[in-house]
PDB file of C-alpha atoms and ligand atoms in Angstrom:
ATOM      1  CA  MET A  24      -0.169   0.110  -0.047  1.00 57.00           C
ATOM      2  CA  LYS A  25       1.433   3.394  -0.930  1.00 54.00           C
ATOM      3  CA  GLN A  26       2.086   5.401   2.294  1.00 54.00           C
ATOM      4  CA  ASN A  27       1.564   8.739   0.782  1.00 54.00           C
ATOM      5  CA  SER A  28      -1.875   8.373  -1.130  1.00 74.00           C
ATOM      6  CA  ARG A  29      -4.782   9.941   0.698  1.00 86.00           C
ATOM      7  CA  LEU A  30      -7.448   7.170   0.806  1.00 91.00           C
ATOM      8  CA  ASP A  31     -11.081   7.921   1.798  1.00 93.00           C
ATOM      9  CA  PHE A  32     -13.172   5.017   3.376  1.00 94.00           C
ATOM     10  CA  ALA A  33     -14.683   3.478   0.339  1.00 95.00           C
ATOM     11  CA  GLN A  34     -11.196   3.461  -1.285  1.00 94.00           C
ATOM     12  CA  ALA A  35      -9.480   1.851   1.851  1.00 95.00           C
ATOM     13  CA  ARG A  36     -12.465  -0.893   1.922  1.00 95.00           C
ATOM     14  CA  SER A  37     -11.745  -1.737  -1.573  1.00 96.00           C
ATOM     15  CA  LEU A  38      -7.996  -2.041  -1.256  1.00 95.00           C
ATOM     16  CA  ILE A  39      -8.345  -4.167   1.923  1.00 97.00           C
ATOM     17  CA  ILE A  40     -10.920  -6.346  -0.079  1.00 97.00           C
ATOM     18  CA  GLY A  41      -8.471  -6.503  -2.932  1.00 97.00           C
ATOM     19  CA  GLU A  42      -5.710  -7.448  -0.831  1.00 96.00           C
ATOM     20  CA  LEU A  43      -7.367 -10.092   1.377  1.00 97.00           C
ATOM     21  CA  SER A  44      -8.945 -11.805  -1.775  1.00 97.00           C
ATOM     22  CA  SER A  45      -5.866 -12.212  -3.529  1.00 95.00           C
ATOM     23  CA  ALA A  46      -4.346 -14.021  -0.255  1.00 95.00           C
ATOM     24  CA  GLY A  47      -7.233 -16.320  -0.487  1.00 94.00           C
ATOM     25  CA  ILE A  48      -8.994 -15.120   2.561  1.00 95.00           C
ATOM     26  CA  THR A  49     -12.613 -16.335   2.388  1.00 92.00           C
ATOM     27  CA  ASN A  50     -14.628 -13.467   3.657  1.00 94.00           C
ATOM     28  CA  PRO A  51     -12.762 -10.420   2.656  1.00 97.00           C
ATOM     29  CA  LEU A  52     -15.916  -7.962   2.938  1.00 96.00           C
ATOM     30  CA  LEU A  53     -16.766  -8.872   6.421  1.00 96.00           C
ATOM     31  CA  GLU A  54     -13.027  -8.727   7.302  1.00 97.00           C
ATOM     32  CA  ALA A  55     -12.599  -5.252   5.640  1.00 97.00           C
ATOM     33  CA  ASP A  56     -15.496  -3.867   7.641  1.00 96.00           C
ATOM     34  CA  MET A  57     -13.982  -5.330  10.920  1.00 96.00           C
ATOM     35  CA  ILE A  58     -10.477  -3.993  10.257  1.00 97.00           C
ATOM     36  CA  LEU A  59     -11.922  -0.406   9.427  1.00 96.00           C
ATOM     37  CA  SER A  60     -14.340  -0.343  12.277  1.00 95.00           C
ATOM     38  CA  SER A  61     -11.971  -1.433  14.848  1.00 95.00           C
ATOM     39  CA  LEU A  62      -9.222   0.799  13.433  1.00 93.00           C
ATOM     40  CA  LEU A  63     -11.173   3.918  13.522  1.00 94.00           C
ATOM     41  CA  CYS A  64     -13.502   2.979  16.456  1.00 93.00           C
ATOM     42  CA  VAL A  65     -16.493   3.500  14.486  1.00 95.00           C
ATOM     43  CA  THR A  66     -19.282   1.121  13.624  1.00 94.00           C
ATOM     44  CA  ARG A  67     -19.804  -0.501  10.375  1.00 93.00           C
ATOM     45  CA  ALA A  68     -22.989   1.717   9.717  1.00 95.00           C
ATOM     46  CA  TYR A  69     -20.566   4.661  10.024  1.00 96.00           C
ATOM     47  CA  LEU A  70     -18.427   3.276   7.561  1.00 95.00           C
ATOM     48  CA  TYR A  71     -21.008   2.930   4.988  1.00 94.00           C
ATOM     49  CA  THR A  72     -22.566   6.421   5.647  1.00 96.00           C
ATOM     50  CA  HIS A  73     -19.322   8.299   5.411  1.00 96.00           C
ATOM     51  CA  PRO A  74     -17.508   6.696   2.273  1.00 95.00           C
ATOM     52  CA  GLU A  75     -15.813   9.913   1.569  1.00 96.00           C
ATOM     53  CA  LYS A  76     -14.103  10.508   4.769  1.00 95.00           C
ATOM     54  CA  ILE A  77     -10.325  10.482   4.508  1.00 94.00           C
ATOM     55  CA  LEU A  78      -8.094   7.614   6.506  1.00 92.00           C
ATOM     56  CA  PRO A  79      -5.642   9.513   8.583  1.00 89.00           C
ATOM     57  CA  GLY A  80      -1.985   8.968   7.548  1.00 86.00           C
ATOM     58  CA  THR A  81      -1.354   7.252  10.835  1.00 88.00           C
ATOM     59  CA  PHE A  82      -4.263   4.698  10.310  1.00 90.00           C
ATOM     60  CA  GLN A  83      -2.840   3.998   6.876  1.00 87.00           C
ATOM     61  CA  ARG A  84       0.280   2.907   8.334  1.00 88.00           C
ATOM     62  CA  SER A  85      -1.450   0.522  11.027  1.00 92.00           C
ATOM     63  CA  LEU A  86      -3.385  -0.851   8.198  1.00 94.00           C
ATOM     64  CA  SER A  87      -0.339  -2.077   6.273  1.00 93.00           C
ATOM     65  CA  GLY A  88       0.776  -3.831   9.476  1.00 95.00           C
ATOM     66  CA  ILE A  89      -2.580  -5.278   9.767  1.00 97.00           C
ATOM     67  CA  LEU A  90      -2.697  -6.382   6.217  1.00 97.00           C
ATOM     68  CA  SER A  91       0.516  -7.768   6.082  1.00 96.00           C
ATOM     69  CA  ARG A  92       0.010 -10.112   9.244  1.00 97.00           C
ATOM     70  CA  ARG A  93      -3.458 -11.172   7.771  1.00 98.00           C
ATOM     71  CA  LYS A  94      -1.944 -12.161   4.419  1.00 97.00           C
ATOM     72  CA  GLN A  95       0.379 -14.456   6.520  1.00 96.00           C
ATOM     73  CA  ARG A  96      -2.868 -16.112   7.557  1.00 97.00           C
ATOM     74  CA  GLU A  97      -2.706 -14.911  11.345  1.00 98.00           C
ATOM     75  CA  PRO A  98      -6.207 -14.902  12.654  1.00 98.00           C
ATOM     76  CA  LEU A  99      -8.122 -11.641  12.333  1.00 98.00           C
ATOM     77  CA  GLN A 100      -9.049 -11.954  16.024  1.00 98.00           C
ATOM     78  CA  TYR A 101      -5.573 -12.336  17.100  1.00 98.00           C
ATOM     79  CA  ILE A 102      -4.358  -9.108  15.177  1.00 98.00           C
ATOM     80  CA  LEU A 103      -7.307  -7.036  16.465  1.00 97.00           C
ATOM     81  CA  GLY A 104      -6.969  -8.518  19.725  1.00 97.00           C
ATOM     82  CA  PHE A 105     -10.556  -9.545  20.414  1.00 97.00           C
ATOM     83  CA  THR A 106     -13.657 -11.310  19.216  1.00 97.00           C
ATOM     84  CA  GLU A 107     -17.188 -11.291  20.354  1.00 97.00           C
ATOM     85  CA  PHE A 108     -18.818 -14.258  22.212  1.00 98.00           C
ATOM     86  CA  TYR A 109     -22.457 -14.521  23.607  1.00 98.00           C
ATOM     87  CA  GLY A 110     -22.355 -10.750  23.130  1.00 98.00           C
ATOM     88  CA  TYR A 111     -19.263 -10.041  25.219  1.00 98.00           C
ATOM     89  CA  ARG A 112     -16.027  -8.722  24.072  1.00 97.00           C
ATOM     90  CA  ILE A 113     -13.297 -11.416  24.860  1.00 98.00           C
ATOM     91  CA  SER A 114      -9.663 -10.513  24.461  1.00 98.00           C
ATOM     92  CA  VAL A 115      -7.777 -12.958  22.620  1.00 98.00           C
ATOM     93  CA  GLY A 116      -4.199 -13.590  21.386  1.00 98.00           C
ATOM     94  CA  HIS A 117      -1.367 -16.088  21.084  1.00 97.00           C
ATOM     95  CA  GLY A 118      -1.727 -18.761  23.306  1.00 97.00           C
ATOM     96  CA  CYS A 119      -5.664 -19.221  23.649  1.00 97.00           C
ATOM     97  CA  LEU A 120      -8.155 -20.817  21.337  1.00 98.00           C
ATOM     98  CA  ILE A 121     -10.468 -18.328  19.593  1.00 98.00           C
ATOM     99  CA  PRO A 122     -13.990 -18.615  20.923  1.00 98.00           C
ATOM    100  CA  ARG A 123     -16.302 -20.056  18.152  1.00 97.00           C
ATOM    101  CA  PRO A 124     -19.774 -19.557  17.530  1.00 96.00           C
ATOM    102  CA  GLU A 125     -20.646 -23.332  18.399  1.00 96.00           C
ATOM    103  CA  THR A 126     -19.602 -22.822  21.892  1.00 98.00           C
ATOM    104  CA  GLU A 127     -22.286 -20.195  22.594  1.00 98.00           C
ATOM    105  CA  LEU A 128     -24.699 -23.029  22.173  1.00 96.00           C
ATOM    106  CA  LEU A 129     -22.897 -24.804  25.106  1.00 98.00           C
ATOM    107  CA  VAL A 130     -23.091 -21.690  27.223  1.00 98.00           C
ATOM    108  CA  GLU A 131     -26.985 -21.471  26.430  1.00 97.00           C
ATOM    109  CA  TYR A 132     -27.422 -25.104  27.401  1.00 97.00           C
ATOM    110  CA  ALA A 133     -25.318 -24.674  30.504  1.00 98.00           C
ATOM    111  CA  LEU A 134     -27.159 -21.737  31.831  1.00 98.00           C
ATOM    112  CA  GLU A 135     -30.505 -23.826  31.421  1.00 98.00           C
ATOM    113  CA  LYS A 136     -28.950 -26.642  33.235  1.00 98.00           C
ATOM    114  CA  LEU A 137     -27.249 -24.736  36.110  1.00 98.00           C
ATOM    115  CA  GLY A 138     -29.415 -25.532  39.190  1.00 94.00           C
ATOM    116  CA  GLY A 139     -27.258 -23.906  41.723  1.00 96.00           C
ATOM    117  CA  ASP A 140     -24.605 -21.561  41.724  1.00 97.00           C
ATOM    118  CA  TYR A 141     -21.299 -23.281  41.651  1.00 98.00           C
ATOM    119  CA  PHE A 142     -19.802 -24.668  38.373  1.00 98.00           C
ATOM    120  CA  LEU A 143     -16.456 -25.975  36.988  1.00 98.00           C
ATOM    121  CA  ASP A 144     -15.264 -24.913  33.460  1.00 98.00           C
ATOM    122  CA  TRP A 145     -12.611 -27.367  32.554  1.00 98.00           C
ATOM    123  CA  GLY A 146     -10.240 -26.037  29.670  1.00 98.00           C
ATOM    124  CA  THR A 147     -11.490 -22.435  30.195  1.00 98.00           C
ATOM    125  CA  GLY A 148      -8.998 -21.229  27.397  1.00 98.00           C
ATOM    126  CA  SER A 149      -9.717 -17.372  26.951  1.00 98.00           C
ATOM    127  CA  GLY A 150     -12.291 -17.711  29.771  1.00 98.00           C
ATOM    128  CA  CYS A 151     -15.182 -17.105  27.227  1.00 98.00           C
ATOM    129  CA  ILE A 152     -17.588 -19.829  28.652  1.00 98.00           C
ATOM    130  CA  SER A 153     -16.965 -18.505  32.345  1.00 98.00           C
ATOM    131  CA  VAL A 154     -17.279 -14.995  31.419  1.00 98.00           C
ATOM    132  CA  ALA A 155     -20.770 -15.262  29.593  1.00 98.00           C
ATOM    133  CA  MET A 156     -22.039 -17.619  32.263  1.00 98.00           C
ATOM    134  CA  LEU A 157     -21.034 -15.149  35.153  1.00 98.00           C
ATOM    135  CA  LYS A 158     -22.430 -12.119  33.312  1.00 98.00           C
ATOM    136  CA  GLU A 159     -25.731 -13.909  32.503  1.00 98.00           C
ATOM    137  CA  LYS A 160     -26.310 -15.549  36.095  1.00 98.00           C
ATOM    138  CA  THR A 161     -24.957 -12.861  38.412  1.00 98.00           C
ATOM    139  CA  SER A 162     -25.317 -15.224  41.604  1.00 98.00           C
ATOM    140  CA  ALA A 163     -22.999 -17.750  40.158  1.00 98.00           C
ATOM    141  CA  SER A 164     -19.375 -18.588  40.799  1.00 98.00           C
ATOM    142  CA  CYS A 165     -16.984 -20.774  39.205  1.00 98.00           C
ATOM    143  CA  MET A 166     -13.560 -22.595  39.122  1.00 98.00           C
ATOM    144  CA  SER A 167     -12.047 -22.011  35.640  1.00 98.00           C
ATOM    145  CA  VAL A 168      -9.030 -24.488  34.854  1.00 98.00           C
ATOM    146  CA  ASP A 169      -6.819 -24.642  32.064  1.00 98.00           C
ATOM    147  CA  MET A 170      -3.417 -26.659  31.535  1.00 97.00           C
ATOM    148  CA  SER A 171      -1.809 -23.605  29.720  1.00 98.00           C
ATOM    149  CA  SER A 172      -0.609 -20.719  32.086  1.00 97.00           C
ATOM    150  CA  LEU A 173      -0.577 -18.637  28.764  1.00 98.00           C
ATOM    151  CA  ALA A 174      -4.316 -19.318  28.212  1.00 98.00           C
ATOM    152  CA  LEU A 175      -5.125 -18.520  31.827  1.00 98.00           C
ATOM    153  CA  SER A 176      -3.382 -15.086  31.390  1.00 98.00           C
ATOM    154  CA  TRP A 177      -6.036 -14.377  28.581  1.00 98.00           C
ATOM    155  CA  ALA A 178      -8.663 -15.757  30.920  1.00 98.00           C
ATOM    156  CA  TRP A 179      -7.407 -13.412  33.764  1.00 98.00           C
ATOM    157  CA  LYS A 180      -7.496 -10.412  31.536  1.00 98.00           C
ATOM    158  CA  ASN A 181     -11.189 -11.076  30.383  1.00 98.00           C
ATOM    159  CA  MET A 182     -12.286 -11.802  34.124  1.00 98.00           C
ATOM    160  CA  LYS A 183     -10.865  -8.570  35.110  1.00 98.00           C
ATOM    161  CA  SER A 184     -12.364  -6.511  32.329  1.00 98.00           C
ATOM    162  CA  HIS A 185     -15.754  -7.822  32.918  1.00 98.00           C
ATOM    163  CA  CYS A 186     -15.221  -7.178  36.688  1.00 98.00           C
ATOM    164  CA  LEU A 187     -15.467 -10.799  37.330  1.00 98.00           C
ATOM    165  CA  ILE A 188     -12.416 -11.649  39.250  1.00 97.00           C
ATOM    166  CA  ASP A 189     -13.945 -11.920  42.693  1.00 97.00           C
ATOM    167  CA  ARG A 190     -16.305 -14.642  41.111  1.00 98.00           C
ATOM    168  CA  CYS A 191     -13.835 -17.105  39.790  1.00 98.00           C
ATOM    169  CA  LEU A 192     -10.904 -18.935  40.828  1.00 98.00           C
ATOM    170  CA  LEU A 193      -8.585 -19.538  38.087  1.00 98.00           C
ATOM    171  CA  TRP A 194      -6.780 -22.736  38.432  1.00 98.00           C
ATOM    172  CA  HIS A 195      -3.586 -23.988  36.479  1.00 97.00           C
ATOM    173  CA  SER A 196      -3.510 -27.588  36.067  1.00 95.00           C
ATOM    174  CA  SER A 197      -3.324 -30.469  33.685  1.00 89.00           C
ATOM    175  CA  SER A 198      -4.326 -32.954  36.192  1.00 93.00           C
ATOM    176  CA  LEU A 199      -7.794 -33.418  37.586  1.00 95.00           C
ATOM    177  CA  GLN A 200      -6.809 -34.814  40.800  1.00 93.00           C
ATOM    178  CA  ASP A 201      -4.991 -31.717  42.060  1.00 92.00           C
ATOM    179  CA  MET A 202      -7.919 -29.538  41.683  1.00 95.00           C
ATOM    180  CA  PRO A 203      -9.499 -28.235  44.847  1.00 95.00           C
ATOM    181  CA  VAL A 204     -12.977 -29.488  44.219  1.00 96.00           C
ATOM    182  CA  GLU A 205     -14.829 -31.224  47.119  1.00 96.00           C
ATOM    183  CA  ASP A 206     -16.941 -34.357  46.417  1.00 97.00           C
ATOM    184  CA  LEU A 207     -20.553 -33.504  45.747  1.00 97.00           C
ATOM    185  CA  SER A 208     -20.035 -29.814  45.582  1.00 97.00           C
ATOM    186  CA  LEU A 209     -20.530 -28.896  41.830  1.00 98.00           C
ATOM    187  CA  ASP A 210     -23.889 -27.566  40.413  1.00 98.00           C
ATOM    188  CA  LEU A 211     -22.567 -28.046  36.849  1.00 98.00           C
ATOM    189  CA  ILE A 212     -19.374 -28.928  34.878  1.00 98.00           C
ATOM    190  CA  VAL A 213     -19.179 -27.533  31.393  1.00 98.00           C
ATOM    191  CA  SER A 214     -16.304 -28.034  29.121  1.00 98.00           C
ATOM    192  CA  ASN A 215     -14.848 -27.449  25.762  1.00 98.00           C
ATOM    193  CA  PRO A 216     -11.913 -29.676  25.877  1.00 98.00           C
ATOM    194  CA  PRO A 217      -9.403 -30.198  22.838  1.00 98.00           C
ATOM    195  CA  TYR A 218     -11.182 -32.516  20.620  1.00 98.00           C
ATOM    196  CA  VAL A 219      -9.732 -32.647  17.199  1.00 98.00           C
ATOM    197  CA  LYS A 220      -8.190 -35.781  16.250  1.00 97.00           C
ATOM    198  CA  SER A 221      -4.404 -35.745  16.314  1.00 97.00           C
ATOM    199  CA  ASP A 222      -3.809 -36.708  12.761  1.00 96.00           C
ATOM    200  CA  VAL A 223      -6.354 -34.205  11.135  1.00 96.00           C
ATOM    201  CA  ILE A 224      -4.648 -31.201  12.783  1.00 95.00           C
ATOM    202  CA  GLU A 225      -2.243 -30.941   9.601  1.00 93.00           C
ATOM    203  CA  ASP A 226      -5.119 -30.518   7.449  1.00 95.00           C
ATOM    204  CA  LEU A 227      -6.930 -27.773   9.253  1.00 96.00           C
ATOM    205  CA  MET A 228      -6.918 -24.205   7.701  1.00 95.00           C
ATOM    206  CA  PRO A 229      -3.640 -22.388   8.301  1.00 95.00           C
ATOM    207  CA  GLU A 230      -5.156 -19.959  10.593  1.00 95.00           C
ATOM    208  CA  VAL A 231      -5.923 -22.759  13.190  1.00 97.00           C
ATOM    209  CA  GLN A 232      -3.002 -25.158  12.416  1.00 96.00           C
ATOM    210  CA  ILE A 233      -0.125 -22.717  12.359  1.00 96.00           C
ATOM    211  CA  PHE A 234      -1.433 -19.881  14.885  1.00 97.00           C
ATOM    212  CA  GLU A 235      -3.817 -21.573  17.270  1.00 98.00           C
ATOM    213  CA  PRO A 236      -2.350 -23.410  20.490  1.00 97.00           C
ATOM    214  CA  ARG A 237      -2.101 -27.270  19.374  1.00 97.00           C
ATOM    215  CA  ILE A 238      -2.724 -28.018  23.249  1.00 96.00           C
ATOM    216  CA  ALA A 239      -6.221 -26.450  22.925  1.00 97.00           C
ATOM    217  CA  LEU A 240      -6.908 -28.541  19.854  1.00 97.00           C
ATOM    218  CA  ASP A 241      -5.395 -31.939  20.014  1.00 97.00           C
ATOM    219  CA  GLY A 242      -7.710 -34.437  21.552  1.00 97.00           C
ATOM    220  CA  GLY A 243      -5.572 -37.763  20.984  1.00 97.00           C
ATOM    221  CA  HIS A 244      -6.074 -40.427  18.264  1.00 96.00           C
ATOM    222  CA  ASP A 245     -10.206 -40.163  18.420  1.00 96.00           C
ATOM    223  CA  GLY A 246     -10.146 -36.651  19.674  1.00 98.00           C
ATOM    224  CA  LEU A 247     -11.855 -37.810  22.863  1.00 98.00           C
ATOM    225  CA  SER A 248      -8.716 -38.580  25.245  1.00 97.00           C
ATOM    226  CA  LEU A 249      -9.628 -35.138  27.427  1.00 97.00           C
ATOM    227  CA  CYS A 250     -13.456 -35.810  27.120  1.00 98.00           C
ATOM    228  CA  PHE A 251     -12.918 -39.388  28.431  1.00 98.00           C
ATOM    229  CA  GLN A 252     -10.749 -38.252  31.346  1.00 97.00           C
ATOM    230  CA  LEU A 253     -13.224 -35.878  32.576  1.00 98.00           C
ATOM    231  CA  LEU A 254     -16.224 -38.274  32.539  1.00 98.00           C
ATOM    232  CA  GLY A 255     -14.254 -40.798  34.253  1.00 97.00           C
ATOM    233  CA  TRP A 256     -13.520 -38.334  37.130  1.00 97.00           C
ATOM    234  CA  CYS A 257     -16.488 -35.871  37.547  1.00 97.00           C
ATOM    235  CA  ALA A 258     -19.319 -38.246  39.215  1.00 97.00           C
ATOM    236  CA  ARG A 259     -18.535 -37.960  42.456  1.00 95.00           C
ATOM    237  CA  LYS A 260     -17.934 -34.281  42.419  1.00 98.00           C
ATOM    238  CA  LEU A 261     -21.178 -33.267  41.160  1.00 98.00           C
ATOM    239  CA  LYS A 262     -24.207 -32.988  43.152  1.00 98.00           C
ATOM    240  CA  ARG A 263     -27.002 -35.397  42.577  1.00 97.00           C
ATOM    241  CA  ASP A 264     -28.986 -34.506  39.441  1.00 97.00           C
ATOM    242  CA  ALA A 265     -26.363 -31.892  38.470  1.00 98.00           C
ATOM    243  CA  TYR A 266     -25.107 -31.972  34.941  1.00 98.00           C
ATOM    244  CA  VAL A 267     -22.019 -32.189  32.813  1.00 98.00           C
ATOM    245  CA  LEU A 268     -21.790 -30.763  29.410  1.00 98.00           C
ATOM    246  CA  VAL A 269     -19.197 -31.165  27.024  1.00 98.00           C
ATOM    247  CA  GLU A 270     -18.585 -29.827  23.358  1.00 98.00           C
ATOM    248  CA  ILE A 271     -17.551 -32.746  20.814  1.00 98.00           C
ATOM    249  CA  GLY A 272     -16.360 -32.839  17.218  1.00 97.00           C
ATOM    250  CA  GLY A 273     -19.217 -34.339  15.541  1.00 97.00           C
ATOM    251  CA  PRO A 274     -21.012 -37.686  14.884  1.00 98.00           C
ATOM    252  CA  ASP A 275     -18.221 -40.166  15.272  1.00 97.00           C
ATOM    253  CA  GLN A 276     -17.348 -38.768  18.542  1.00 98.00           C
ATOM    254  CA  ALA A 277     -21.312 -38.745  19.487  1.00 98.00           C
ATOM    255  CA  GLU A 278     -21.582 -42.382  18.957  1.00 98.00           C
ATOM    256  CA  ILE A 279     -18.424 -43.434  20.784  1.00 98.00           C
ATOM    257  CA  LEU A 280     -19.678 -41.474  23.866  1.00 98.00           C
ATOM    258  CA  LYS A 281     -23.250 -42.799  23.177  1.00 97.00           C
ATOM    259  CA  ASN A 282     -22.144 -46.216  23.355  1.00 97.00           C
ATOM    260  CA  HIS A 283     -19.816 -45.937  26.493  1.00 97.00           C
ATOM    261  CA  GLN A 284     -21.362 -46.272  29.935  1.00 96.00           C
ATOM    262  CA  PHE A 285     -19.859 -43.750  32.754  1.00 97.00           C
ATOM    263  CA  PRO A 286     -20.602 -44.672  36.176  1.00 95.00           C
ATOM    264  CA  GLY A 287     -22.803 -42.362  38.025  1.00 97.00           C
ATOM    265  CA  LEU A 288     -23.829 -40.378  34.747  1.00 98.00           C
ATOM    266  CA  TYR A 289     -26.813 -40.842  32.450  1.00 98.00           C
ATOM    267  CA  LEU A 290     -26.647 -39.506  28.903  1.00 98.00           C
ATOM    268  CA  GLU A 291     -29.556 -37.250  28.713  1.00 97.00           C
ATOM    269  CA  ASP A 292     -29.105 -35.346  25.325  1.00 96.00           C
ATOM    270  CA  ILE A 293     -27.071 -34.991  21.980  1.00 98.00           C
ATOM    271  CA  ILE A 294     -27.539 -31.526  20.847  1.00 97.00           C
ATOM    272  CA  ASN A 295     -26.814 -30.613  17.100  1.00 97.00           C
ATOM    273  CA  ASP A 296     -25.416 -27.220  16.211  1.00 96.00           C
ATOM    274  CA  LEU A 297     -26.867 -24.787  13.618  1.00 94.00           C
ATOM    275  CA  SER A 298     -25.091 -26.873  10.854  1.00 95.00           C
ATOM    276  CA  ASN A 299     -26.947 -29.894  12.189  1.00 97.00           C
ATOM    277  CA  ILE A 300     -23.646 -31.608  13.486  1.00 97.00           C
ATOM    278  CA  PRO A 301     -23.796 -33.230  16.850  1.00 98.00           C
ATOM    279  CA  ARG A 302     -21.825 -30.687  19.049  1.00 98.00           C
ATOM    280  CA  MET A 303     -22.731 -31.168  22.563  1.00 98.00           C
ATOM    281  CA  LEU A 304     -23.662 -33.962  25.026  1.00 98.00           C
ATOM    282  CA  SER A 305     -25.245 -33.594  28.240  1.00 98.00           C
ATOM    283  CA  TRP A 306     -25.089 -36.209  31.409  1.00 98.00           C
ATOM    284  CA  ARG A 307     -26.819 -36.027  34.581  1.00 98.00           C
ATOM    285  CA  ARG A 308     -25.671 -37.179  37.751  1.00 98.00           C
ATOM    286  CA  VAL A 309     -27.502 -40.046  39.049  1.00 96.00           C
TER     287      VAL A 309
HETATM  288  N1  LIG B 424     -13.994 -26.150  17.268  1.00 61.64           N
HETATM  289  C1  LIG B 424     -12.386 -26.101  17.080  1.00 61.64           C
HETATM  290  C2  LIG B 424     -12.032 -26.256  15.795  1.00 61.64           C
HETATM  291  O1  LIG B 424     -12.743 -27.149  15.138  1.00 61.64           O
HETATM  292  C3  LIG B 424     -11.878 -27.048  17.953  1.00 61.64           C
HETATM  293  C4  LIG B 424     -12.052 -26.940  19.231  1.00 61.64           C
HETATM  294  C5  LIG B 424     -11.594 -27.944  20.226  1.00 61.64           C
HETATM  295  O2  LIG B 424     -11.002 -28.424  20.135  1.00 61.64           O
HETATM  296  N2  LIG B 424     -12.287 -27.634  21.408  1.00 61.64           N
HETATM  297  O3  LIG B 424     -11.052 -25.702  15.119  1.00 61.64           O
END
């Protein structure tokens, strides 16, 4: 991009769309709007209603930086530093999984199934699930656990910016055994564990495969190793009739879990996402 040419908003948008398209980015129109509105701190509507406004020179330099990172296929959410999840702004960057829209479904069901006030969010990553649930249910508190200290630093940032730090215990652990959870103490467990099969990670889009943390994606040979650990451990920690809700990767995983009996747990529901793919399972403590 030429630094000395004066671009108006409409020209800047066309330039961004052209550069992103040539780099093979699939949704260049949306991304162009996101880049410009976040850079200029204005709404998308403002961009459309003020196409003749000139982009200040300093923004043109920032724009060059953003485009060169995005053309390397770094996720836009990492570059801008945030994403939206369940209507809340979640800070994200290297070391945490970018919250996906499918996971909003998990939050919706978790809120529905949360009978009491205390829940465990296992594999919290950016903390997006905990943030959304604590914001929606103001009497609730939680323990949010992750095996990555880098991810937990994002969760901490998000708890802090949403003023939730006093309602959440952030716990760094890769072992279920060393978590301070009393027997029969939990009203709900919610988890979006790593569930991608190890051998398909190489086939994922570059944004995911190169930039997102493998530790947050890799669920072992069938994608279910973390899920099995959790379901084998959790029954005695849950109160009677409390639920455990887990996000999964699709029909194969649903089938495996459906055919497995976890002591103390009754499989109640398999819920499909908006693309009609089995995305979430819920068990009740019996
Ligand atoms: N939904 C993510 C993806 O397909 C995976 C998230 C996870 O493993 N929990 O990229």
